[in-house]
Tab-separated table of C-alpha atoms in Angstrom:
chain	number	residue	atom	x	y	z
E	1	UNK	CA	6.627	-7.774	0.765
E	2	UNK	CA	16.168	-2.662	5.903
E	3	UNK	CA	19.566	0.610	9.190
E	4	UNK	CA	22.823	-0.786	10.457
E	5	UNK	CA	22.764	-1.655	13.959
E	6	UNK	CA	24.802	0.963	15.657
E	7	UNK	CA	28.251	-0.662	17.677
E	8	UNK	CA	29.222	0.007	20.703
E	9	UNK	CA	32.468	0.533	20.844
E	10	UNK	CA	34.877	-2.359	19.527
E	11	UNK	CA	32.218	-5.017	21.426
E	12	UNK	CA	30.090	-6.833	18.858
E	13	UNK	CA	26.153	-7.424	19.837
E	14	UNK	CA	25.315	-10.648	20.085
E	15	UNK	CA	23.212	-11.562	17.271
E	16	UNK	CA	19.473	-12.466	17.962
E	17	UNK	CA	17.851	-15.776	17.552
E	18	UNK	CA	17.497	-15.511	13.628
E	19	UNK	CA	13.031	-15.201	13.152
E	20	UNK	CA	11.104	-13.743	10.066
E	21	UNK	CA	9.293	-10.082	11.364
E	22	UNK	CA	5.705	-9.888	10.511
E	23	UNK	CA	5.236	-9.746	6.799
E	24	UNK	CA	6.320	-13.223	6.174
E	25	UNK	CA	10.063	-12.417	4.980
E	26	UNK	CA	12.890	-13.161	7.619
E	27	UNK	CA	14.350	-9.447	7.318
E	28	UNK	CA	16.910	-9.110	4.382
E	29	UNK	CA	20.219	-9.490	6.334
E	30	UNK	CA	22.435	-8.080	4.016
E	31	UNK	CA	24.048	-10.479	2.232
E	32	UNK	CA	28.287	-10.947	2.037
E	33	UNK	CA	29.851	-8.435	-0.510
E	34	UNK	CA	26.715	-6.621	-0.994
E	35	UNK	CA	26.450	-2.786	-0.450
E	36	UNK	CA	24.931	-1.672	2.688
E	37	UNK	CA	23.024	0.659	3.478
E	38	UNK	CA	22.865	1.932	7.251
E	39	UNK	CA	19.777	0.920	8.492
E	40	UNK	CA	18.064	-1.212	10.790
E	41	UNK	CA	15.229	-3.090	11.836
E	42	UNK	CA	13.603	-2.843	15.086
E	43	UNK	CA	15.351	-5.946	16.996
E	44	UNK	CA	18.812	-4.862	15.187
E	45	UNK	CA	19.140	-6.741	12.771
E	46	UNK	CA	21.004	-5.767	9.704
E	47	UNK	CA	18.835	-4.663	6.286
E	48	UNK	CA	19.675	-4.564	2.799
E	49	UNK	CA	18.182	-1.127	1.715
E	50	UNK	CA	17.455	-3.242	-2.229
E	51	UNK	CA	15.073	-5.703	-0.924
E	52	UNK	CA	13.254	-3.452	0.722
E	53	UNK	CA	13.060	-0.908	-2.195
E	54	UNK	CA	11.759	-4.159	-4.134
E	55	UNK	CA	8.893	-4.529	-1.555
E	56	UNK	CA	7.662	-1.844	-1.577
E	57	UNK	CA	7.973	-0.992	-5.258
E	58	UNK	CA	6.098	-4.449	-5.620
E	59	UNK	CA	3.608	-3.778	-3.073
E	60	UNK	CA	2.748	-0.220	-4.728
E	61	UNK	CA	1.947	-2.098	-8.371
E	62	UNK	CA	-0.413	-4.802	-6.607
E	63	UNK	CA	-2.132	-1.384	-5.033
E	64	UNK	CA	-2.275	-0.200	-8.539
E	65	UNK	CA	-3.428	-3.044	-10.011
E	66	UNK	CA	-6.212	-3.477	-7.841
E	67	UNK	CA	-7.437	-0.065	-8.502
E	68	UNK	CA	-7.497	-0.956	-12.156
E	69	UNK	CA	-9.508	-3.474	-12.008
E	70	UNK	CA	-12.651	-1.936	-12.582
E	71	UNK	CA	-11.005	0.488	-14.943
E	72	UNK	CA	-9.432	-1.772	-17.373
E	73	UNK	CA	-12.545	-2.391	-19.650
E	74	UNK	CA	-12.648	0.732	-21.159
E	75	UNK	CA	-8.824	0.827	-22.221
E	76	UNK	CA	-7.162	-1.519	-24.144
E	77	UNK	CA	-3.728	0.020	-23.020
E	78	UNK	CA	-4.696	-0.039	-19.323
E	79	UNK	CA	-5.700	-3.748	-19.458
E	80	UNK	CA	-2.292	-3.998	-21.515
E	81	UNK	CA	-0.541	-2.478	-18.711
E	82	UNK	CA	-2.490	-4.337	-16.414
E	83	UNK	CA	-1.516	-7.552	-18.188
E	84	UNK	CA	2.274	-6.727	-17.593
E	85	UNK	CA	1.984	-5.576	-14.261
E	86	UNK	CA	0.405	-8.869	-13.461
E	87	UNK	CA	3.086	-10.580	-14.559
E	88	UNK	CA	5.683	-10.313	-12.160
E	89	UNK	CA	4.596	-8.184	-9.524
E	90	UNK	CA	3.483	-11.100	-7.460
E	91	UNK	CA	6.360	-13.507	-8.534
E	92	UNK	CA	8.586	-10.876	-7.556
E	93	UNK	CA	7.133	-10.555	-4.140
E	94	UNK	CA	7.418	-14.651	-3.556
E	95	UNK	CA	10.540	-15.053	-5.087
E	96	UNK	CA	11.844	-12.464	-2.548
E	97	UNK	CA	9.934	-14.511	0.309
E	98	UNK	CA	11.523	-17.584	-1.266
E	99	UNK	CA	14.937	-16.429	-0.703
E	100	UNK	CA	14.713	-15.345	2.487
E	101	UNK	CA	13.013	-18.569	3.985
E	102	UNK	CA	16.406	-20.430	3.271
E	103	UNK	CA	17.412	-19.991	7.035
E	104	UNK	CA	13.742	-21.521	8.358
E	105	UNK	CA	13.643	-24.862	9.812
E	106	UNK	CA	11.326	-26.192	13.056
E	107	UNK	CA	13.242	-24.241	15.611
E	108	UNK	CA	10.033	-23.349	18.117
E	109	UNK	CA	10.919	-19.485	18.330
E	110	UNK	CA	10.920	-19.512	13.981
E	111	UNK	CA	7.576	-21.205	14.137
E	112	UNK	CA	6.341	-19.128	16.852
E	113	UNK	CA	7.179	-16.305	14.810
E	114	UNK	CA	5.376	-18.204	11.664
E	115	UNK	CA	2.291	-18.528	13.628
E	116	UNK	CA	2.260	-14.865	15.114
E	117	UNK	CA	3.391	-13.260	11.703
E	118	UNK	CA	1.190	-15.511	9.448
E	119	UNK	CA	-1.147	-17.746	10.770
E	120	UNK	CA	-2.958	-15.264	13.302
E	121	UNK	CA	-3.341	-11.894	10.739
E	122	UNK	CA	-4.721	-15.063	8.041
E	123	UNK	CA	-7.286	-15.447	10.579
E	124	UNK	CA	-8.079	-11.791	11.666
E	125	UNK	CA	-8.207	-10.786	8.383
E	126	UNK	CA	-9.976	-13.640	7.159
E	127	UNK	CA	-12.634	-12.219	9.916
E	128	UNK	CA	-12.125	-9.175	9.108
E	129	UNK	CA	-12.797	-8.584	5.141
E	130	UNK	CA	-16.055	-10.756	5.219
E	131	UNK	CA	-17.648	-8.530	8.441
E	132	UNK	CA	-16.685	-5.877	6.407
E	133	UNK	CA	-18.334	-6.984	3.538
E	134	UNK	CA	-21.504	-7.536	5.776
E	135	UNK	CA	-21.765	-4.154	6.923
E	136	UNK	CA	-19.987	-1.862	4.363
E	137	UNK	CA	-22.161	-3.857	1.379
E	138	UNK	CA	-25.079	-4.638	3.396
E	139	UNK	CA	-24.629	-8.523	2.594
E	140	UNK	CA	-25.706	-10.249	6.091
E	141	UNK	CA	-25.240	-13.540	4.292
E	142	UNK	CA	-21.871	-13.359	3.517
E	143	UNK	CA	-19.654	-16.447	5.400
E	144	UNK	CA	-16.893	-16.535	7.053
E	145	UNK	CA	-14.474	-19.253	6.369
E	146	UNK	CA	-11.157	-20.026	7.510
E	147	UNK	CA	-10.995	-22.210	4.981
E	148	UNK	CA	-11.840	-20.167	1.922
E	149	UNK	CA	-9.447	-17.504	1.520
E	150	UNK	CA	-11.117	-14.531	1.009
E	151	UNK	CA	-9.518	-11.266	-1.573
E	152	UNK	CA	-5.863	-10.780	-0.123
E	153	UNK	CA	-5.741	-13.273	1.893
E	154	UNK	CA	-4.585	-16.374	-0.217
E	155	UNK	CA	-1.122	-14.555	0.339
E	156	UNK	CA	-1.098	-15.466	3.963
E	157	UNK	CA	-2.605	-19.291	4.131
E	158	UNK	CA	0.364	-19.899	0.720
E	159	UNK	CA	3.098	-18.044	2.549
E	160	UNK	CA	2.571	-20.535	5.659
E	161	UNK	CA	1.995	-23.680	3.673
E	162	UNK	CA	5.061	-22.965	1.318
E	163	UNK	CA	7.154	-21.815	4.565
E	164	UNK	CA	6.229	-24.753	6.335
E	165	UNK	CA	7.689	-27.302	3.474
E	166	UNK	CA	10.982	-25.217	3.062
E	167	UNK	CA	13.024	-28.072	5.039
E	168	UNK	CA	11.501	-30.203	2.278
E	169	UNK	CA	12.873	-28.137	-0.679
E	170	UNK	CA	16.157	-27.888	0.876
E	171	UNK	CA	16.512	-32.214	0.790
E	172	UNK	CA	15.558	-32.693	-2.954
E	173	UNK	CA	17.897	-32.873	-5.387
E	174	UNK	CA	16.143	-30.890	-7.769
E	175	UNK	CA	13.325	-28.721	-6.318
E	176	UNK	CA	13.185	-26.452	-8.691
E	177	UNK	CA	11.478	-29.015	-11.820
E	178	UNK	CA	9.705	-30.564	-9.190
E	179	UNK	CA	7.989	-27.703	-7.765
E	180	UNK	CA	6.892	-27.036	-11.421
E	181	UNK	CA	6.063	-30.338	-12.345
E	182	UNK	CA	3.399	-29.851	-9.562
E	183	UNK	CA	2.491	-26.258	-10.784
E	184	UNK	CA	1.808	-28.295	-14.373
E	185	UNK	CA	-0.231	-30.990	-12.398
E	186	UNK	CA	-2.558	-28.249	-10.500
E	187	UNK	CA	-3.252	-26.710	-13.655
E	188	UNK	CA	-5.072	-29.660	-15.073
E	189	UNK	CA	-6.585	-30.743	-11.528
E	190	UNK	CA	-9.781	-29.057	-11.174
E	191	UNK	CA	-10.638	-31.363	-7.823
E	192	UNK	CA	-8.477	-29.654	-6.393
E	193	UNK	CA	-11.147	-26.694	-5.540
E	194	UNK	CA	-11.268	-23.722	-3.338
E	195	UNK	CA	-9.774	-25.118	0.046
E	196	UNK	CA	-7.155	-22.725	0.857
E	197	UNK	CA	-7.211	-21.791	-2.281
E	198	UNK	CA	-5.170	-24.964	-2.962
E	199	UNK	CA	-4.733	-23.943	-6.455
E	200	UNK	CA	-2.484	-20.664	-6.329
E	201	UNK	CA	-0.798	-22.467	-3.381
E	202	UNK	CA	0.350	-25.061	-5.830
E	203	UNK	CA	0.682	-22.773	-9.255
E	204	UNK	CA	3.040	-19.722	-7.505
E	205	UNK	CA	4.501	-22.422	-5.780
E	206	UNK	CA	7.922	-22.854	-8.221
E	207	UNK	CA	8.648	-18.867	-7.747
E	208	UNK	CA	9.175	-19.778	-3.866
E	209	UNK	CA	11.562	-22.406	-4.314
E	210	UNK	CA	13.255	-20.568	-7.118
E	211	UNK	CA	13.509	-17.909	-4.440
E	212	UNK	CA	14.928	-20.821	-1.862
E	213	UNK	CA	17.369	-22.025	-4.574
E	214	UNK	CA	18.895	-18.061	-5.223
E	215	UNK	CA	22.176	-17.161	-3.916
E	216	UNK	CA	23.121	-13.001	-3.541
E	217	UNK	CA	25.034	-13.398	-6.296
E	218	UNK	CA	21.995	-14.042	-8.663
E	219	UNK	CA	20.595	-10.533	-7.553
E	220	UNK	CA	24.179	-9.133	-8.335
E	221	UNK	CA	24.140	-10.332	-11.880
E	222	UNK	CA	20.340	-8.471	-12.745
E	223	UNK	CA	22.178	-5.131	-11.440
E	224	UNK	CA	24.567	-4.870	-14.157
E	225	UNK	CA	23.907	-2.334	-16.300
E	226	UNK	CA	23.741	-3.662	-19.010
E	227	UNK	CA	20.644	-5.324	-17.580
E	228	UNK	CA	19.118	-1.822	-16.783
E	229	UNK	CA	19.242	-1.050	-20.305
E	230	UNK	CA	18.250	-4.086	-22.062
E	231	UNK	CA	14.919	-4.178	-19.410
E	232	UNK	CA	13.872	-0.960	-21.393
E	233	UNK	CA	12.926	-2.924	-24.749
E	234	UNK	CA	12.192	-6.023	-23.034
E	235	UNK	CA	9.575	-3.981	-21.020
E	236	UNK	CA	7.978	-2.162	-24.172
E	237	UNK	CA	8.154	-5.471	-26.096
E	238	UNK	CA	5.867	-6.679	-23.142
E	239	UNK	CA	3.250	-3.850	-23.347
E	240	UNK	CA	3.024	-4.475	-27.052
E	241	UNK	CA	2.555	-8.490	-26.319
E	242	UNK	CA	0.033	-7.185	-23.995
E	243	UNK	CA	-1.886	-4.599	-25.964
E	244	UNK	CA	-2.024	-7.420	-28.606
E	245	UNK	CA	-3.016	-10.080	-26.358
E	246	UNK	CA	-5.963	-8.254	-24.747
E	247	UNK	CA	-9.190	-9.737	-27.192
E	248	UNK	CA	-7.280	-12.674	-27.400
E	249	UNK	CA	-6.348	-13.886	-23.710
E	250	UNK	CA	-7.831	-14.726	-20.675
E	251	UNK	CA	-6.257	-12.673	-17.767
E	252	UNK	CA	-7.641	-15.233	-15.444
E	253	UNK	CA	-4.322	-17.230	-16.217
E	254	UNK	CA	-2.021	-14.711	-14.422
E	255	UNK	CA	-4.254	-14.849	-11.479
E	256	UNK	CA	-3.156	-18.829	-11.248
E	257	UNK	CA	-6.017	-19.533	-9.416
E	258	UNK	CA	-8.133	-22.109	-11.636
E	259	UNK	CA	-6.993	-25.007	-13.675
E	260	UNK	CA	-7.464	-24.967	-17.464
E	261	UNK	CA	-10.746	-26.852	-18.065
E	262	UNK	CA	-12.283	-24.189	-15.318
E	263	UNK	CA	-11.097	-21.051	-17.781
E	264	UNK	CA	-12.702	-23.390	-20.679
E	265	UNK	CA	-9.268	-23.991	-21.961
E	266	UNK	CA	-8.011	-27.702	-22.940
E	267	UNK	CA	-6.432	-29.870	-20.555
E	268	UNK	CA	-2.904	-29.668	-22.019
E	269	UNK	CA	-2.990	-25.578	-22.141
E	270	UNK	CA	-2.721	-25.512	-18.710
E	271	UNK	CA	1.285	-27.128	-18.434
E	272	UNK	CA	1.966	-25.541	-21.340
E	273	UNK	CA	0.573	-21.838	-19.588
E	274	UNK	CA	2.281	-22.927	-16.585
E	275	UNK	CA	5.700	-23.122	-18.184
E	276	UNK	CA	5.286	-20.645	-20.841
E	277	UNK	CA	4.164	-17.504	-17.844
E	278	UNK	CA	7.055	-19.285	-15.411
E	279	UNK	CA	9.200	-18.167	-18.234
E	280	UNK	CA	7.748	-14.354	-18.968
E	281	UNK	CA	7.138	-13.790	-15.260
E	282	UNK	CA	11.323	-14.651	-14.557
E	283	UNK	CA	11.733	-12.009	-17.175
E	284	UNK	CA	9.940	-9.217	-16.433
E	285	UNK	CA	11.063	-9.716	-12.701
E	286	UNK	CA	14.809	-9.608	-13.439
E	287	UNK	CA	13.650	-6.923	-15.633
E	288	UNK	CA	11.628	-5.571	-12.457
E	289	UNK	CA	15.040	-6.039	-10.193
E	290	UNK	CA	17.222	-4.529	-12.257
E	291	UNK	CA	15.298	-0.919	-11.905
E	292	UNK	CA	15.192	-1.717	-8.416
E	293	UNK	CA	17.437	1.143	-6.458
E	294	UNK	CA	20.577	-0.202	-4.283
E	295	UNK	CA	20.528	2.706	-1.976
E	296	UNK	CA	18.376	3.952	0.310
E	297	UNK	CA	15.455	5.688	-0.705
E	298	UNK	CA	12.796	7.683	0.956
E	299	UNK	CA	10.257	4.820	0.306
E	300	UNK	CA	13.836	2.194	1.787
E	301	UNK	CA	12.172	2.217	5.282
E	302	UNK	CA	8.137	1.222	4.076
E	303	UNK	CA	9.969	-2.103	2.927
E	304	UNK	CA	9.540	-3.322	6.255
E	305	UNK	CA	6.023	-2.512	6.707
E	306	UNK	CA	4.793	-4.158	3.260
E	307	UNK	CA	2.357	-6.581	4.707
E	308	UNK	CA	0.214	-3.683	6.336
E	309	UNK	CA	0.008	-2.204	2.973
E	310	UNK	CA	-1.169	-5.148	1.126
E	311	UNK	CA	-3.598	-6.602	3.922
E	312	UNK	CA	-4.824	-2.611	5.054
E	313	UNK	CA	-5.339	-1.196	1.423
E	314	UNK	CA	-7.817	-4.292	0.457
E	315	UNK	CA	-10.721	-2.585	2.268
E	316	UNK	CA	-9.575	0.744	0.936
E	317	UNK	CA	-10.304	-1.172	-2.514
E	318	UNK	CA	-13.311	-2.624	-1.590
E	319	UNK	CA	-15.086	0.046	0.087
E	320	UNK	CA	-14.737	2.260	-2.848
E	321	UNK	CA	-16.165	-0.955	-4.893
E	322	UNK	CA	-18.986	-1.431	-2.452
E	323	UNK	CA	-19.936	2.753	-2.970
E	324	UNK	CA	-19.954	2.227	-6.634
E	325	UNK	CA	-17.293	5.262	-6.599
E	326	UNK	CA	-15.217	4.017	-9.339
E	327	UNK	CA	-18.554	3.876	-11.767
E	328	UNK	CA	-18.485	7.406	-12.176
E	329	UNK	CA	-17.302	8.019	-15.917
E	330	UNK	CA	-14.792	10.999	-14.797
E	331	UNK	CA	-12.528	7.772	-13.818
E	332	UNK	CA	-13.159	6.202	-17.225
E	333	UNK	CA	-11.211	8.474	-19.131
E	334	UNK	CA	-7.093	8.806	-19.126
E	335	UNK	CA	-6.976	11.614	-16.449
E	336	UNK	CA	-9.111	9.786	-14.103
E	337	UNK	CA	-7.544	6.436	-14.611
E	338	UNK	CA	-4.330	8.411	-13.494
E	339	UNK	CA	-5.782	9.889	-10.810
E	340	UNK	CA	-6.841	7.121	-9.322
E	341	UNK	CA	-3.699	5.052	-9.890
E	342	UNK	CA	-1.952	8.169	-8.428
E	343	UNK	CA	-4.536	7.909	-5.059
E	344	UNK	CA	-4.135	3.965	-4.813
E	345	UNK	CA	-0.213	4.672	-4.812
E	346	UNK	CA	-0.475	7.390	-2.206
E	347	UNK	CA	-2.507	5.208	-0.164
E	348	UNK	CA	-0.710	2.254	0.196
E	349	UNK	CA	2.358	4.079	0.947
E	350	UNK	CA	0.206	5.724	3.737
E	351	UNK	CA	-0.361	2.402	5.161
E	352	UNK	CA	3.436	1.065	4.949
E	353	UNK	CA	4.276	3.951	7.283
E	354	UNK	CA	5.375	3.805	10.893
E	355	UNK	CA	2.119	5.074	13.053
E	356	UNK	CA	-0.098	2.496	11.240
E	357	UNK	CA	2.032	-0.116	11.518
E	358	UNK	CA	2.005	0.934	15.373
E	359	UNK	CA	-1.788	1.063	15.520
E	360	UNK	CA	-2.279	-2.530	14.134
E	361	UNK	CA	0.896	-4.114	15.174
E	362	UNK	CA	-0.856	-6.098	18.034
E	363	UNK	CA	-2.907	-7.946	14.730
E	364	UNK	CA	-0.161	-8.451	12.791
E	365	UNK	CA	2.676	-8.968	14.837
E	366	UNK	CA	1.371	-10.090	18.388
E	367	UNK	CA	3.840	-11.412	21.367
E	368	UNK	CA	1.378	-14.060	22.380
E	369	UNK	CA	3.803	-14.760	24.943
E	370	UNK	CA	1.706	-15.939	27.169
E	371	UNK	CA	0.334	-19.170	24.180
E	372	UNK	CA	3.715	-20.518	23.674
E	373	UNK	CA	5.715	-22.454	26.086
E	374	UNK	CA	9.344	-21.116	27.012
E	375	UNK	CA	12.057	-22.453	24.857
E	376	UNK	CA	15.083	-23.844	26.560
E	377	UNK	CA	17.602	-22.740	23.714
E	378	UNK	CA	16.054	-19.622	23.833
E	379	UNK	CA	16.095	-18.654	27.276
E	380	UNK	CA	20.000	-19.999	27.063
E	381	UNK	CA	20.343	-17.215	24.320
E	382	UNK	CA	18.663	-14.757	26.460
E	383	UNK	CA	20.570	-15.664	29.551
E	384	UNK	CA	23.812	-15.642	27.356
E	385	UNK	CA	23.155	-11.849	25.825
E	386	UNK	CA	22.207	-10.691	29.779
E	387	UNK	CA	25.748	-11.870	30.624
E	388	UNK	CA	27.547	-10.129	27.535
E	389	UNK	CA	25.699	-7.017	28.111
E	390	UNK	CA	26.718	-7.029	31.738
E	391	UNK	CA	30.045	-7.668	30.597
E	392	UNK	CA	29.826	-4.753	28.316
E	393	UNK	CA	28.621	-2.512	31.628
E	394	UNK	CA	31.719	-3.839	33.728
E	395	UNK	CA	33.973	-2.495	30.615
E	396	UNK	CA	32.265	0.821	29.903
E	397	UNK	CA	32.840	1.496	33.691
């Protein structure tokens, strides 16, 4: 998963109630010291141009990956790559959720906004991808369950549970080794089962509070560069881990969705894995950051729209699976596994732009107005910015 609000003379806007927009993350105010870039989000609030570069950069490798995944068999340097990608593209994404949950706590219009930017596009496209299924794959037996996250959709039902316990994180003394030490737990709990896919919930859960736990200051240090050049070897030392590891690991284990006696591993492997990928995935992701540009970019503005992307391009994947279109050998061969990555790029950039985001903004980021009952404190904000802006008026006149 950034424009300056223009000033108005030397009168300040009032700031607005502080609420996460629809892809989970509260937008990336940008933090003190750091360098700005001018550009804004729709209700005005201040973006750092990095995190949104990081989005979508992230966003654009899970595309990727996803397209590989019927590739990968036939190439040992793919399914390397695929291996790496795997990673820390994910980890990066939470971490950057993570960090900017610090500010939630039960304030009605932030869980308001957690319920119309999570909880309702978990449901419609929880709907959605099994109908699809139905009538795209001709599968009239396939459920739907709220309860069973479904493809992409594990995102959404984590990013609410893990949002919801942020006031807990922020009272422990040490989150960050207990959040693991539950990671470790999952990994040898296979009672845990499907529900809400409890398991990646509870196994991506330390890259969240890690993300709580950051200060700006930590995303300074990772854009020295020195860091920049050192990620080049650590990178290529990765591909080469990967190319070797290939026949000899399971890549279920950077999915984090099954404990270790389910991948037919023993009981202990599954800490130790837990631990050990914590480690490689905080490595590759600083490595990740450090590439990550500072200034706006072309792509700076499809930060915001990163959620579309991820949820939208999952039936782009699967409809192409459900043809049998990426059987045809022409894709099994280095060309076609570029062209493809190349298409699976272009597409989920497609969807991070403004006009889709317009079409299915009333799925992913509905008013719902009329569900939720009127919040005192915020109608005293409301009432309060009226009166400034009238003030402003009375000024300007």
């Amino acid at each position: 998963m950034f424009d300056a609000a223009s000033s108005h003379g030397q009168h300040r806007r009032p700031l607005p109630p502080a609420q996460s927009p629809a892809e989970g993350v509260p937008s990336p105010r940008t933090p003190a010291g750091a360098r700005q870039s001018p550009q804004a989000d729709r209700s005005g609030k201040t973006r750092d141009a990095f995190f949104d570069n990081a989005k979508y950069l992230a966003i654009v490798l899970v595309a990727m990956g996803h397209s590989w995944e019927p590739l990968k068999g036939d190439s040992r340097i793919l399914e390397a790559l695929y291996t790496v990608v795997y990673s820390f593209h994910m980890p990066a994404f939470i971490i950057i959720s993570g960090f900017f949950s610090r500010s939630f706590d039960m304030r009605p219009d932030r869980l308001k906004r957690l319920i119309t930017g999570v909880a309702v596009p978990y449901v419609v496209f929880e709907t959605a991808y099994p109908l699809f299924k139905r009538f795209v794959d001709h599968s009239p037996d396939q459920e739907i369950s709220l309860l069973d996250p479904w493809y992409l959709t594990w995102f959404l039902c984590a990013l609410f549970v893990w949002r919801l316990t942020t006031p807990v994180w922020k009272l422990v003394r040490w989150p960050l080794p207990v959040a693991l030490g539950i990671a470790m737990l999952a990994s040898v709990s296979p009672s845990i089962g499907d529900d809400l896919d409890l398991q990646r919930v509870l196994q991506f859960l330390p890259y969240f509070v890690l993300g709580l736990c950051m200060k700006p200051e930590h995303f300074h240090l990772v854009r020295r560069p020195w860091v920049r050049a050192a990620a080049v070897p650590v990178f290529a030392a990765a591909l080469v881990f990967g190319w070797w590891a290939v026949p000899r690991m399971n890549t279920a284990w950077f999915y984090h969705r099954d404990s270790a006696q389910e991948l037919g591993a023993p009981w202990w492997a599954g800490p130790v894995m837990v631990v050990a990928m914590f480690g490689c995935s905080l490595l590759l992701t600083a490595c990740f950051f450090a590439w990550v540009p500072r200034r706006k970019m072309w792509f700076t503005t499809l930060g915001a729209g990163t959620l579309y992307g991820y949820l939208l391009h999952g039936f782009l994947v699967k409809y192409a699976d459900y043809r049998g279109w990426l059987d045809n050998p022409a894709f099994h061969h280095p060309l076609g596994e570029i062209l493809v990555t190349a298409v699976a790029a272009t597409a989920v950039t497609l969807l991070c732009t403004a006009p889709v985001r317009r079409v299915f903004r009333c799925v992913m980021e509905p008013q719902m107005n009329w569900a939720f009952k009127q919040d005192a404190a915020e109608l005293a904000r409301e009432r309060q910015q009226k009166e400034r802006e009238r003030d402003r008026e009375k000024v300007s006149a």
